[in-house]
């Protein structure tokens, strides 16, 4: 089978992750990160077949400069590589209700991505910049958009509607959209494979726990509920985001405590979560080592994180009825035996029993079951969003 290489671009507001992936088998030929856009020390680091390298970008570089560096200085130096590209695949955060699956990018698609930008003001404009720059660099290659929200478009209205006046949904699009869809899709498919069941008959709860985090209830292979909302601020306790709170707290802080609305949003998005509770860090590795040293606020942050997660998971028994597996993924889910142990213990009403040895050793990219034989199944599956983007891109362009 000939290689089907896809250049995968994930454009954030101030950074860009990139990878060259073989869509046939998920092999990563290049991966890298350009960061500090629009700052004097804009820079890039990358990895080619295990070999690391780094460079400064011209001061104040952004998406276009980064993509031209990737093409001219990295890809062109690898003989014959660009000739094997079949598409450029873009991660796009918000597809609104318009996009229920990945699409080949046309001028109309670009227009719709821009229209969804009010729902993701930091991310969708960055994706558009990436699409323009990639089109200039590879005018002959098809470009594909893969949406973080698309997998969640199968949620029923009972799960996606807020109890707000209905016209706010109909006229303004205010509803739950959910994020991390590509990751939830990937690990739910992998879980069905590990369970040796057809995806269309598999019910799983997937917990993607990275710097951001979300849980998803997947019934017969389709999303029926998820914890993020109209934006990524809702749901779980995250690195710096608060997740669910009483919305009146915002009014209280503005009207009675003298905060500005923008200042409150900054608190909810950047100063809360693990960082806000612990005062230590937003990074779970730091929280874990502070817990081991007996730091009480770090212990509190960890416990609130696990408790909120366990409550969400238990709640998803409602739409699923039967849970074939609970899946942990993302940096914390794939590596923190401590979190998995605590969460499964909080869920003992379901009968979960952790196999300590399997739990401790299923880390660093390993996958497998971490519960005992008599327990309901919980497993760890490393996510691979880039591979899904490459697969969708390759299959759309060959169709
Ligand atoms: P992102 O959302 O940026 O893609 P990741 O999926 O890479 O995030 O996850 C980052 C989180 O995973 C951080 O909180 C980090 O501390 C945590 N993490 C990474 N490795 C470990 C580890 N060995 N043990 C515990 N947590 C880890």
XYZ file of C-alpha atoms and ligand atoms in Angstrom:
426
model
C 0.000 0.000 0.000
C 1.488 3.393 -0.972
C 2.016 5.955 1.764
C -0.754 8.475 2.195
C 0.936 11.347 3.971
C -1.091 14.205 5.382
C 0.264 17.470 6.769
C -1.819 17.999 9.916
C -2.101 21.572 11.229
C -3.592 22.549 14.592
C -3.588 26.351 14.742
C -4.084 28.024 18.111
C -4.215 31.759 18.692
C -0.525 32.028 19.603
C 0.888 28.671 18.538
C 0.684 26.008 15.862
C 1.135 22.264 16.278
C 2.019 20.375 13.124
C 2.655 16.816 12.074
C 3.184 14.719 8.983
C 1.204 11.511 9.465
C 0.856 8.389 7.350
C -2.929 8.002 7.211
C -2.616 4.257 6.547
C -1.022 3.344 9.863
C -0.740 6.500 11.996
C 3.076 6.659 11.713
C 4.291 10.135 12.622
C 7.095 11.196 10.307
C 7.401 14.766 11.631
C 5.835 16.509 14.605
C 6.463 19.969 15.954
C 5.286 23.098 17.657
C 5.670 26.757 16.690
C 4.935 29.115 19.575
C 5.158 32.642 20.981
C 3.479 34.135 17.891
C 3.540 37.925 17.599
C 6.327 38.089 20.201
C 10.025 38.851 19.761
C 11.031 35.275 20.651
C 8.729 33.420 18.237
C 10.252 29.953 17.818
C 9.767 26.428 16.599
C 10.787 22.936 17.721
C 10.283 19.699 15.866
C 11.104 16.042 15.707
C 11.871 14.082 12.505
C 11.872 10.298 12.933
C 12.998 10.699 16.551
C 15.623 13.423 15.885
C 14.944 16.713 17.699
C 15.687 20.195 16.354
C 14.715 23.801 17.104
C 14.986 27.277 15.566
C 14.101 30.898 16.170
C 11.515 32.358 13.822
C 11.792 35.996 12.700
C 10.551 38.240 15.560
C 6.756 38.661 15.667
C 6.178 35.684 13.368
C 2.720 34.134 13.261
C 0.904 31.379 11.323
C 2.022 32.361 7.800
C 5.725 32.663 8.735
C 5.596 29.416 10.708
C 4.005 27.488 7.841
C 6.477 28.877 5.343
C 9.336 27.793 7.675
C 7.828 24.296 7.975
C 7.616 24.007 4.185
C 10.882 25.678 3.147
C 13.242 24.672 5.962
C 11.886 21.362 7.236
C 9.809 19.533 4.629
C 11.926 20.533 1.603
C 15.036 19.127 3.316
C 13.450 15.660 3.444
C 13.855 14.363 -0.069
C 10.703 13.133 -1.766
C 8.512 13.826 1.266
C 6.277 16.622 -0.073
C 5.561 14.544 -3.203
C 3.830 11.944 -1.012
C 1.383 14.437 0.510
C -2.252 13.783 -0.392
C -3.854 16.571 1.667
C -3.474 19.167 4.386
C -5.774 18.424 7.347
C -6.763 21.248 9.688
C -8.113 20.918 13.204
C -10.950 23.427 13.519
C -12.327 23.951 17.011
C -15.890 25.033 16.321
C -18.143 23.795 13.557
C -21.399 24.961 15.174
C -24.428 22.976 13.999
C -23.297 23.313 10.398
C -20.574 20.654 10.419
C -21.445 17.140 11.556
C -18.378 15.587 9.924
C -15.058 16.481 8.295
C -15.222 18.328 4.955
C -13.002 19.327 2.044
C -12.434 23.070 2.405
C -14.083 25.272 -0.232
C -14.677 29.060 -0.154
C -18.172 28.324 1.270
C -16.686 26.149 4.030
C -14.260 28.970 4.918
C -17.196 31.371 5.130
C -19.063 29.029 7.489
C -15.969 28.548 9.687
C -15.758 32.337 9.952
C -19.461 32.468 10.864
C -18.812 30.014 13.724
C -16.034 32.284 15.039
C -18.396 34.052 17.446
C -18.566 30.695 19.288
C -14.757 30.259 19.337
C -13.297 33.761 18.986
C -9.707 32.728 19.752
C -9.565 29.523 17.751
C -11.585 29.689 14.526
C -9.824 32.833 13.203
C -6.489 31.060 13.830
C -7.687 28.061 11.805
C -8.613 30.403 8.946
C -5.110 31.911 9.036
C -3.668 28.385 8.889
C -5.904 27.435 5.950
C -4.847 30.550 3.985
C -1.153 29.988 4.682
C -1.358 26.274 3.800
C -3.202 27.066 0.573
C -0.453 29.517 -0.399
C 2.233 26.924 0.386
C 0.480 23.956 -1.274
C -1.893 25.423 -3.893
C -2.297 22.036 -5.584
C -3.246 20.042 -2.437
C -6.796 19.612 -1.145
C -7.384 20.988 2.349
C -9.701 19.280 4.827
C -11.319 20.664 7.994
C -11.830 18.298 10.947
C -14.034 19.798 13.658
C -13.709 19.310 17.420
C -17.465 19.682 17.748
C -18.564 17.353 14.919
C -18.639 14.073 16.903
C -21.012 15.663 19.432
C -23.626 16.674 16.863
C -25.510 13.402 17.488
C -26.492 14.549 21.013
C -30.266 14.691 21.480
C -31.884 18.047 22.367
C -32.435 16.832 25.931
C -28.637 16.759 26.326
C -27.606 19.780 24.262
C -30.226 22.364 25.260
C -29.815 24.649 28.257
C -32.921 25.517 30.256
C -32.906 29.043 28.809
C -35.591 30.730 26.704
C -35.839 28.621 23.546
C -35.349 31.600 21.213
C -31.759 31.969 22.507
C -31.092 28.591 20.913
C -33.114 29.146 17.741
C -31.939 32.691 17.072
C -28.514 32.879 18.712
C -27.267 29.289 18.647
C -26.841 29.139 22.445
C -26.531 25.404 23.252
C -24.042 22.733 24.301
C -21.670 21.868 21.442
C -18.887 19.964 23.253
C -15.186 19.785 22.326
C -12.387 17.164 22.026
C -14.723 15.274 19.640
C -11.857 13.879 17.583
C -10.284 12.365 20.690
C -13.558 10.924 22.022
C -14.229 9.436 18.567
C -10.768 7.858 18.368
C -10.733 6.281 21.829
C -14.335 5.048 21.597
C -13.457 3.284 18.318
C -10.324 1.805 19.894
C -12.305 0.709 22.955
C -14.787 -1.219 20.768
C -11.806 -2.902 19.108
C -10.271 -3.855 22.483
C -13.654 -5.127 23.701
C -14.000 -7.057 20.428
C -17.477 -5.648 19.859
C -18.953 -3.856 16.843
C -18.757 -0.094 17.435
C -22.477 0.236 16.667
C -23.234 -2.003 19.672
C -20.716 -0.502 22.108
C -21.484 1.867 24.982
C -18.518 3.645 26.562
C -17.761 6.661 28.706
C -14.597 8.410 27.552
C -12.702 10.798 29.822
C -10.232 13.032 27.959
C -8.079 14.598 30.683
C -5.424 16.985 29.380
C -4.898 20.665 30.193
C -8.533 20.942 29.159
C -10.786 18.031 30.017
C -14.125 16.588 28.998
C -16.178 13.423 29.426
C -18.390 11.917 26.769
C -21.171 9.330 26.838
C -20.992 7.238 23.664
C -23.991 4.989 22.959
C -23.783 2.510 20.095
C -20.768 4.428 18.779
C -22.476 7.839 18.835
C -22.122 10.728 21.277
C -25.235 11.205 23.429
C -23.844 13.653 26.001
C -20.652 15.497 26.887
C -19.422 17.791 29.634
C -18.110 20.820 27.732
C -20.760 23.307 26.747
C -21.141 26.127 24.270
C -17.458 26.777 25.015
C -14.633 24.731 26.608
C -15.175 26.430 29.988
C -17.958 24.102 31.167
C -17.858 20.720 32.900
C -14.804 19.252 34.608
C -12.179 20.965 36.762
C -9.314 21.693 34.322
C -5.764 23.062 34.493
C -6.811 26.712 34.756
C -10.539 26.569 33.868
C -13.188 26.284 36.539
C -15.660 23.989 34.739
C -19.238 24.144 36.063
C -20.049 26.966 38.482
C -23.193 28.808 39.535
C -23.565 31.496 36.822
C -24.695 34.020 39.463
C -21.124 34.121 40.776
C -20.233 36.215 37.731
C -22.904 38.822 38.473
C -21.942 38.766 42.157
C -18.283 39.486 41.431
C -19.134 42.254 38.936
C -21.997 44.010 40.728
C -20.890 43.557 44.329
C -17.155 42.983 44.345
C -16.077 45.495 41.693
C -14.559 43.102 39.146
C -14.867 43.913 35.443
C -16.663 41.313 33.248
C -13.382 40.728 31.378
C -11.547 40.338 34.703
C -14.040 37.698 35.850
C -13.686 35.782 32.577
C -9.917 35.874 32.990
C -10.331 34.363 36.476
C -12.669 31.621 35.219
C -10.496 30.731 32.247
C -6.930 31.327 33.373
C -6.759 31.500 37.172
C -9.122 28.732 38.307
C -9.161 24.920 38.132
C -6.174 23.012 39.511
C -4.076 26.195 39.543
C -6.687 28.276 41.346
C -7.480 25.748 44.066
C -3.922 24.548 44.691
C -2.021 27.807 44.219
C 0.730 25.436 43.010
C 0.364 24.837 39.280
C -2.022 23.994 36.462
C 0.210 21.054 35.533
C -0.955 17.784 37.026
C 2.591 16.478 37.514
C 3.273 19.418 39.863
C -0.017 18.800 41.687
C 0.877 15.132 42.097
C 4.310 15.821 43.543
C 2.886 18.522 45.867
C 0.273 15.954 47.039
C 3.060 13.476 47.770
C 4.752 16.139 49.932
C 1.489 16.645 51.846
C 0.521 20.066 50.407
C -3.084 20.380 51.607
C -4.317 22.690 48.859
C -2.826 20.451 46.183
C -4.612 17.486 47.806
C -7.839 19.510 47.766
C -7.366 20.392 44.079
C -6.749 16.743 43.189
C -9.754 15.576 45.216
C -12.140 18.142 43.699
C -10.829 17.217 40.227
C -11.526 13.497 40.837
C -14.876 14.047 42.565
C -16.271 16.215 39.744
C -15.085 13.671 37.184
C -16.625 10.722 39.058
C -19.966 12.553 39.363
C -20.039 13.188 35.605
C -19.191 9.579 34.840
C -21.902 8.311 37.191
C -24.400 10.704 35.574
C -23.730 9.207 32.150
C -25.131 5.887 33.333
C -28.484 7.632 32.709
C -28.233 7.982 28.909
C -26.192 4.779 28.465
C -28.068 2.264 30.622
C -25.263 -0.252 30.098
C -21.586 0.772 30.302
C -19.255 -1.591 28.415
C -16.126 0.337 29.373
C -14.869 3.483 30.988
C -11.905 4.901 29.059
C -9.181 7.248 30.347
C -7.145 9.292 27.872
C -5.229 12.625 27.521
C -2.011 13.446 29.395
C -3.539 12.904 32.858
C -5.807 10.001 31.892
C -2.957 8.167 30.154
C -0.388 8.707 32.906
C -1.884 9.345 36.321
C -2.520 6.020 38.072
C -3.407 8.149 41.117
C -6.352 9.864 39.387
C -7.626 6.613 37.858
C -7.440 4.837 41.213
C -9.292 7.641 43.038
C -11.991 7.991 40.386
C -12.665 4.233 40.197
C -12.870 4.078 44.001
C -15.394 6.941 43.988
C -17.384 4.876 41.473
C -17.437 1.732 43.643
C -21.263 1.776 43.536
C -20.824 0.393 39.985
C -18.546 -2.377 41.311
C -15.239 -1.138 39.859
C -12.174 -2.871 41.316
C -8.776 -1.545 40.310
C -6.003 -4.000 39.400
C -3.197 -2.029 41.089
C -0.375 -3.539 39.106
C -2.056 -2.973 35.741
C -3.059 0.536 36.796
C 0.493 1.460 37.839
C 2.097 0.036 34.710
C -0.365 1.225 32.043
C 1.329 4.601 31.481
C 3.571 6.326 28.920
C 1.614 5.426 25.816
C 0.530 1.909 26.843
C -3.067 0.810 26.453
C -5.140 -1.819 28.228
C -7.575 -2.746 30.972
C -6.783 -1.554 34.520
C -9.586 -3.321 36.409
C -9.760 -6.869 37.820
C -11.437 -9.746 36.009
C -14.628 -9.563 38.108
C -14.933 -5.797 37.816
C -16.728 -3.768 35.148
C -14.097 -2.701 32.614
C -12.042 0.473 32.825
C -9.218 0.974 30.363
C -6.514 3.383 29.286
C -6.247 4.265 25.591
C -3.720 6.867 24.396
C -5.499 9.308 22.123
C -4.339 10.155 18.607
C -6.273 13.091 17.217
C -3.693 13.696 14.481
C -4.258 10.228 13.052
C -8.028 10.806 12.868
C -7.373 14.104 11.045
C -5.016 12.315 8.634
C -7.479 9.433 8.073
C -10.440 11.729 7.443
C -8.358 13.918 5.118
C -7.024 10.978 3.096
C -10.396 9.290 2.777
C -12.215 12.485 1.779
C -9.715 13.305 -0.954
C -9.646 9.770 -2.330
C -13.444 9.805 -2.455
P -3.248 19.229 26.106
O -4.657 19.480 26.551
O -2.402 20.440 26.116
O -3.130 18.399 24.839
P -2.114 16.878 27.391
O -3.077 15.855 26.910
O -0.718 16.829 26.879
O -2.671 18.345 27.283
O -2.066 16.734 28.994
C -1.370 17.625 29.791
C -1.602 17.232 31.239
O -1.163 15.890 31.428
C -0.814 18.108 32.195
O -1.612 18.443 33.321
C 0.307 17.193 32.605
O 0.798 17.468 33.886
C -0.399 15.849 32.600
N 0.596 14.767 32.574
C 1.500 14.507 31.610
N 2.306 13.468 31.988
C 1.898 13.098 33.231
C 2.325 12.115 34.172
N 3.344 11.295 33.915
N 1.648 12.015 35.339
C 0.620 12.836 35.627
N 0.168 13.785 34.779
C 0.797 13.919 33.603
